[in-house]
Coordinates of C-alpha atoms in Angstrom, one line a residue:
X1 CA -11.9 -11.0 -30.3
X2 CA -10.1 -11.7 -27.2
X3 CA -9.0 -14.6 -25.6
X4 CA -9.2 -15.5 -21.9
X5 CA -7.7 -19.0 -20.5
X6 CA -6.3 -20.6 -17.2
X7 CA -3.2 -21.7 -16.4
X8 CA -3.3 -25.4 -18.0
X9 CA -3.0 -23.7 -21.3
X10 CA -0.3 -20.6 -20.7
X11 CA 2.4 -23.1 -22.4
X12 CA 0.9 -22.7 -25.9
X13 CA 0.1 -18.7 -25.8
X14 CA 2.1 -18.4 -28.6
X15 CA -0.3 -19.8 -30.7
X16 CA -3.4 -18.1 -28.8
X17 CA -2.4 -14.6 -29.1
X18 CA -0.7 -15.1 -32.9
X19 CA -2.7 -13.5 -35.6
X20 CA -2.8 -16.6 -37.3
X21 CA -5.0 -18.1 -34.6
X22 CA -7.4 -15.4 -34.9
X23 CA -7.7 -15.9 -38.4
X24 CA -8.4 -18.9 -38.2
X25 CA -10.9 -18.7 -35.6
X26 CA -12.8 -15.7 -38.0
X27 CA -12.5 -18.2 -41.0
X28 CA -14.2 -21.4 -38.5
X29 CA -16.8 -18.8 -37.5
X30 CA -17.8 -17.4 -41.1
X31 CA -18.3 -21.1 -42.5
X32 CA -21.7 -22.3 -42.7
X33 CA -20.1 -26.4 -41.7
X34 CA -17.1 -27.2 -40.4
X35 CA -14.4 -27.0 -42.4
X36 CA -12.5 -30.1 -43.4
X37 CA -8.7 -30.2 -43.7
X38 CA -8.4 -29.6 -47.4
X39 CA -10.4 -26.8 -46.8
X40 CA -8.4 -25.1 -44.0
X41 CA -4.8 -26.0 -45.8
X42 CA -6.6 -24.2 -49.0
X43 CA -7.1 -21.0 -46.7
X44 CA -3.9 -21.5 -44.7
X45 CA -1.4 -22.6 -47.3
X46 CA 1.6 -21.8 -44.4
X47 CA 3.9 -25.0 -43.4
X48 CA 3.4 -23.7 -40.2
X49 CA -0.3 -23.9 -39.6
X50 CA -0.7 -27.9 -40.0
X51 CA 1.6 -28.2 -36.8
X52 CA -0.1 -25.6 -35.4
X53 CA -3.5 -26.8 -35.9
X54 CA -2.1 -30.4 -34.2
X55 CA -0.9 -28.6 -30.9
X56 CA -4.7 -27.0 -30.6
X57 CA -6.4 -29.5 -31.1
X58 CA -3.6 -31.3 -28.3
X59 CA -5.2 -29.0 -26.3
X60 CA -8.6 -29.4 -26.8
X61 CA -9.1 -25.8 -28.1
X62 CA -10.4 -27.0 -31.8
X63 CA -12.0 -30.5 -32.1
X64 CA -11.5 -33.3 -34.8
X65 CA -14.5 -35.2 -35.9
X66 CA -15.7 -37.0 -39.4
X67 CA -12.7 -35.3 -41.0
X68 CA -13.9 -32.0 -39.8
X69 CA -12.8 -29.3 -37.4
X70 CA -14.6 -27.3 -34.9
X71 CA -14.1 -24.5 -32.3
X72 CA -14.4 -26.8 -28.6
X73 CA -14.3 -22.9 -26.6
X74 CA -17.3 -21.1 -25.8
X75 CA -17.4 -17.3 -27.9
X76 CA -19.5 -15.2 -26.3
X77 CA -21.1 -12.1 -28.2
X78 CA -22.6 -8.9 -27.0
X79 CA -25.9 -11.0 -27.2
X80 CA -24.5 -12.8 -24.1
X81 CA -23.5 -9.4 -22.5
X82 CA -27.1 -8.1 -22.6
X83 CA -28.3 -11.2 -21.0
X84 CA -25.9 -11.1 -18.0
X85 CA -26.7 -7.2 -17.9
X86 CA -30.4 -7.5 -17.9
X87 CA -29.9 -9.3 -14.3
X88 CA -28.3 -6.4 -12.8
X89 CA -28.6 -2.7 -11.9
X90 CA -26.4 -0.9 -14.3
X91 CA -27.1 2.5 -13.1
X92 CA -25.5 1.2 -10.2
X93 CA -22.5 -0.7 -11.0
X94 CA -21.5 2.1 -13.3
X95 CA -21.4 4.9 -11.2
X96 CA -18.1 5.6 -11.2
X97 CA -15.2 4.8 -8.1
X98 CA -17.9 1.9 -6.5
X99 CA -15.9 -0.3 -4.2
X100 CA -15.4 -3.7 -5.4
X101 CA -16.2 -6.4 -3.1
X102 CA -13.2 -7.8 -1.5
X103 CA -15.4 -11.1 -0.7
X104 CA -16.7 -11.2 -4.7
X105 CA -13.0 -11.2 -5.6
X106 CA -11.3 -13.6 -3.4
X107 CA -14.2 -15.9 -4.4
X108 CA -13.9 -15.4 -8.5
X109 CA -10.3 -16.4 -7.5
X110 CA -10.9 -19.7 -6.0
X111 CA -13.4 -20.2 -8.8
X112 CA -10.3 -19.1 -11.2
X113 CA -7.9 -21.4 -9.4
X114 CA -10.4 -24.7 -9.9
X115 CA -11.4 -24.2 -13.3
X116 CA -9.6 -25.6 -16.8
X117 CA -11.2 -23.3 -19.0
X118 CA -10.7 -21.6 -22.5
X119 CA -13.1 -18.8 -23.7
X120 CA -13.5 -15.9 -26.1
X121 CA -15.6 -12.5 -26.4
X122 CA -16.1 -10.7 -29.5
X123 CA -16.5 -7.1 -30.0
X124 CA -15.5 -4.2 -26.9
X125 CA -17.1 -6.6 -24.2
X126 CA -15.6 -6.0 -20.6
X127 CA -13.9 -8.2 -18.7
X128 CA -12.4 -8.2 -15.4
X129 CA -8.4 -9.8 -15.1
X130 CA -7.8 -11.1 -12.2
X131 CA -3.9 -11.5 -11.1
X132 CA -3.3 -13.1 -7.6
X133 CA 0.3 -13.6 -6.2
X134 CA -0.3 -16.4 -3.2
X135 CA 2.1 -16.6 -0.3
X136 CA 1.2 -18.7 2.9
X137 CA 0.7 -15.6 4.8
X138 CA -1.2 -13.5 2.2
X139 CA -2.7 -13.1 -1.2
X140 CA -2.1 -10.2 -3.2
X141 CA -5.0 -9.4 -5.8
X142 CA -4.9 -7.4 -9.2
X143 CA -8.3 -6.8 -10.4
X144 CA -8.2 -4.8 -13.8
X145 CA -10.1 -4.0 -17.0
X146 CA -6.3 -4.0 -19.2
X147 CA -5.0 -7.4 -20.3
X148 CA -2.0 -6.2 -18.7
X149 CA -1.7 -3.4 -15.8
X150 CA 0.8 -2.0 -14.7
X151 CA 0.6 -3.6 -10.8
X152 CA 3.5 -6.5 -9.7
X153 CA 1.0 -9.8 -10.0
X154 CA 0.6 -8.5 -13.2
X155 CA 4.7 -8.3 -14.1
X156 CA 5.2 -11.9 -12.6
X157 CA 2.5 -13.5 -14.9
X158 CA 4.0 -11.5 -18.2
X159 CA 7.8 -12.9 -16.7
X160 CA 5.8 -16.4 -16.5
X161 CA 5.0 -16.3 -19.7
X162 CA 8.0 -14.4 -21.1
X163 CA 6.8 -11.6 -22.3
X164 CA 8.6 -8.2 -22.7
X165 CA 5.9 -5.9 -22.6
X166 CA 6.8 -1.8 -22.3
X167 CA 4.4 -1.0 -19.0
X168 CA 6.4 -3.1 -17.0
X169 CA 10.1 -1.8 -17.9
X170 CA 10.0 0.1 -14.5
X171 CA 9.1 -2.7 -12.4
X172 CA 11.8 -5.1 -14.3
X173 CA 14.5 -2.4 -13.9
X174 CA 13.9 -2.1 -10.5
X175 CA 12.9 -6.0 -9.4
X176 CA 14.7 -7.6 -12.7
X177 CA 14.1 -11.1 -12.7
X178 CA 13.8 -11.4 -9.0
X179 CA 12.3 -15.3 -7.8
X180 CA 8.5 -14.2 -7.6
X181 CA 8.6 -16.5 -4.0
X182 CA 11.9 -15.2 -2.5
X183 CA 9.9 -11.3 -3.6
X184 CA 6.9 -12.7 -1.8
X185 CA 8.8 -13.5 1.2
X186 CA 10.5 -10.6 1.4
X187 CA 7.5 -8.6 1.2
X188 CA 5.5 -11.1 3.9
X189 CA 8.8 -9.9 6.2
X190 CA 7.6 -6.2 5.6
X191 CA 3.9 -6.7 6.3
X192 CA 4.8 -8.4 9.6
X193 CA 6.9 -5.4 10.6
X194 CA 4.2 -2.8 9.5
X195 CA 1.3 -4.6 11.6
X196 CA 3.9 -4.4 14.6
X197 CA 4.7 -0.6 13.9
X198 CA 8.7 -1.6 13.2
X199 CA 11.2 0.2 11.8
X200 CA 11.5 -0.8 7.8
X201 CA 14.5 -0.3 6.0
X202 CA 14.8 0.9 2.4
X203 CA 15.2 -1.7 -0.3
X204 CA 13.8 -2.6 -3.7
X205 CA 10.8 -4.5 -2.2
X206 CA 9.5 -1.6 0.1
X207 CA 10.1 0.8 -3.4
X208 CA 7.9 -1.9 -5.2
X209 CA 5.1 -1.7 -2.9
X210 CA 5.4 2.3 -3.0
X211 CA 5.6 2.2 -6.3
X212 CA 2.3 0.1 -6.7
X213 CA 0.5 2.1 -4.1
X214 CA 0.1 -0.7 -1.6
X215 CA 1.9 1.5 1.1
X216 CA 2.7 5.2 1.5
X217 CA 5.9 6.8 0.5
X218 CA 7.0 7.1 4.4
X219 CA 9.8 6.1 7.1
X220 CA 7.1 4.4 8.6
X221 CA 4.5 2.9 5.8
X222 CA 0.8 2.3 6.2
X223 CA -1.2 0.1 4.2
X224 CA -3.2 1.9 1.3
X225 CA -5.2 -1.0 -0.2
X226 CA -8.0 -2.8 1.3
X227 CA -7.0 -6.1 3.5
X228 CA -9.1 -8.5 5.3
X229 CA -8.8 -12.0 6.3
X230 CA -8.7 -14.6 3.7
X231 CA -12.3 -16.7 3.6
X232 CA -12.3 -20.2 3.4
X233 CA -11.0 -21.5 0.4
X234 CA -14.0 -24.1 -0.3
X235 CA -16.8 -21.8 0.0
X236 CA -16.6 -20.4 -3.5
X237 CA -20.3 -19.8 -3.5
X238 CA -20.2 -20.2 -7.2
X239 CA -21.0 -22.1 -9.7
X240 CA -18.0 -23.6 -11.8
X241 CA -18.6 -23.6 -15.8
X242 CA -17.3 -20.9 -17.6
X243 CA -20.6 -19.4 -18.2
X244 CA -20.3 -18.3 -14.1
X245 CA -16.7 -17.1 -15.3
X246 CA -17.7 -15.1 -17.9
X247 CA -20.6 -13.5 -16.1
X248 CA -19.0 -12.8 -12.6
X249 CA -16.3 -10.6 -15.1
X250 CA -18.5 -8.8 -16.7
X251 CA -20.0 -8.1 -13.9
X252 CA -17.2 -6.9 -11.9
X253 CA -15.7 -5.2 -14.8
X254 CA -19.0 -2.8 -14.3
X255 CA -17.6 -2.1 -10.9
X256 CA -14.2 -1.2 -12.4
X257 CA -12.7 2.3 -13.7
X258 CA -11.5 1.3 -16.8
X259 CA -8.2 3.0 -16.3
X260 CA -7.3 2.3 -13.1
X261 CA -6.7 -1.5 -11.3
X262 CA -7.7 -2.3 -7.7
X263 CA -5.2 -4.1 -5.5
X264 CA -6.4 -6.3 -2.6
X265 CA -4.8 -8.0 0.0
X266 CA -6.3 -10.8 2.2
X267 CA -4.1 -12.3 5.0
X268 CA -4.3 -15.9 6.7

């Protein structure tokens, strides 16, 4: 089972991506009623899990009703991804390197950007990740089938959330624990100079970029990802529930290599 939620709840990821929290989320799922507390401190004898248990249910992740607990997130099951696949043409959206749409992205993250929302899938079903990096003069876009590639939106949400993960110990001996808006800026300064065919000096931002493939390993650099004008923010043109969510991934994780992320750029 994996678990995918926005940023309202990043400051309790401890407790989403512990194995006690799955286990507890197998045990909820396997009972025919809702456990009560007696029950759940029978299963989870740990002095940690009471206080545990009280910060998710702060958050609204598990509910508290007539002295019994419930799951308050949306699971979905491969049920749920044979619905959503049924819709589309999936000769199609497998064939393999199809070119995401730019438009489809930008749009999943506005919808992204709105939305409070906590969900989990069960089983191998796909999702796409979406990282963005936002700076008033662009937005750099991560779309991936990994959890966690190996792309610099990426590196800034695992800093964000402190996490020391191994695919990222080139970028953090090169970038160390850079501000991600002074990077941003920086890298805004070497856009500008690249659309004007400037001279661009060597320094760890410009390696960065070459090292994420957004520009070419030259004196003179030239853009390797897509980029296009941003769109205008409040025509999302979807839906907001996390149903939409959940299906706009799996959809776009169909048009995905499952190995290899797609960076985007859109400028304002």
């Amino acid at each position: 089972m994996k678990f995918y939620y926005s940023n309202a709840y990043q400051d309790s990821h401890h407790d989403y991506d512990s194995p006690a929290f799955f286990a507890l989320c197998q045990y909820m799922m396997a009972q025919s009623e809702p456990p009560t507390l007696r029950q759940l401190k029978g299963q989870f004898p740990e002095k940690s899990f009471e206080k545990m248990l009280d910060r998710l249910i702060a958050k609204k992740v598990i509910s508290r009703g007539d002295r019994r607990y419930r799951l308050n997130f949306p699971i979905y099951t491969t049920a749920d991804q044979q619905t959503v696949m049924e819709g589309i043409d999936v000769g199609q959206s497998m064939a393999s390197q199809v070119r995401i749409s730019a438009d489809k992205v930008q749009r999943l993250c506005q919808l992204e950007a709105q939305m409070q929302y906590f969900y989990a899938c069960v089983s191998e079903i796909p999702q796409a990740v979406i990282y963005a990096l936002a700076h008033p003069d662009f937005q750099w876009v991560t779309v991936s089938q990994s959890m966690w590639p190996s792309t610099v939106p990426a590196f800034f949400a695992a800093n964000q959330r402190q996490l020391n993960h191994p695919i990222f110990q080139e970028l953090m001996r090169l970038l160390g624990d850079v501000n991600v808006d002074y990077y941003l800026d920086q890298v805004s300064v070497i856009f500008e100079r690249m659309k004007k065919n400037k001279k661009i000096r060597s320094t760890i931002f410009l390696h960065s970029l070459q090292m994420s493939e957004i520009v070419t390993a030259e004196d003179s650099p030239k853009f390797l990802v897509p980029y296009e004008m941003a769109c205008e923010s409040e025509d999302t043109g979807l839906v907001e529930t996390v149903d939409t969510l959940f299906k706009e991934r799996l959809i776009l994780a169909y048009r995905l290599d499952k190995t290899v992320s797609q960076n985007l750029l859109f400028f304002k």
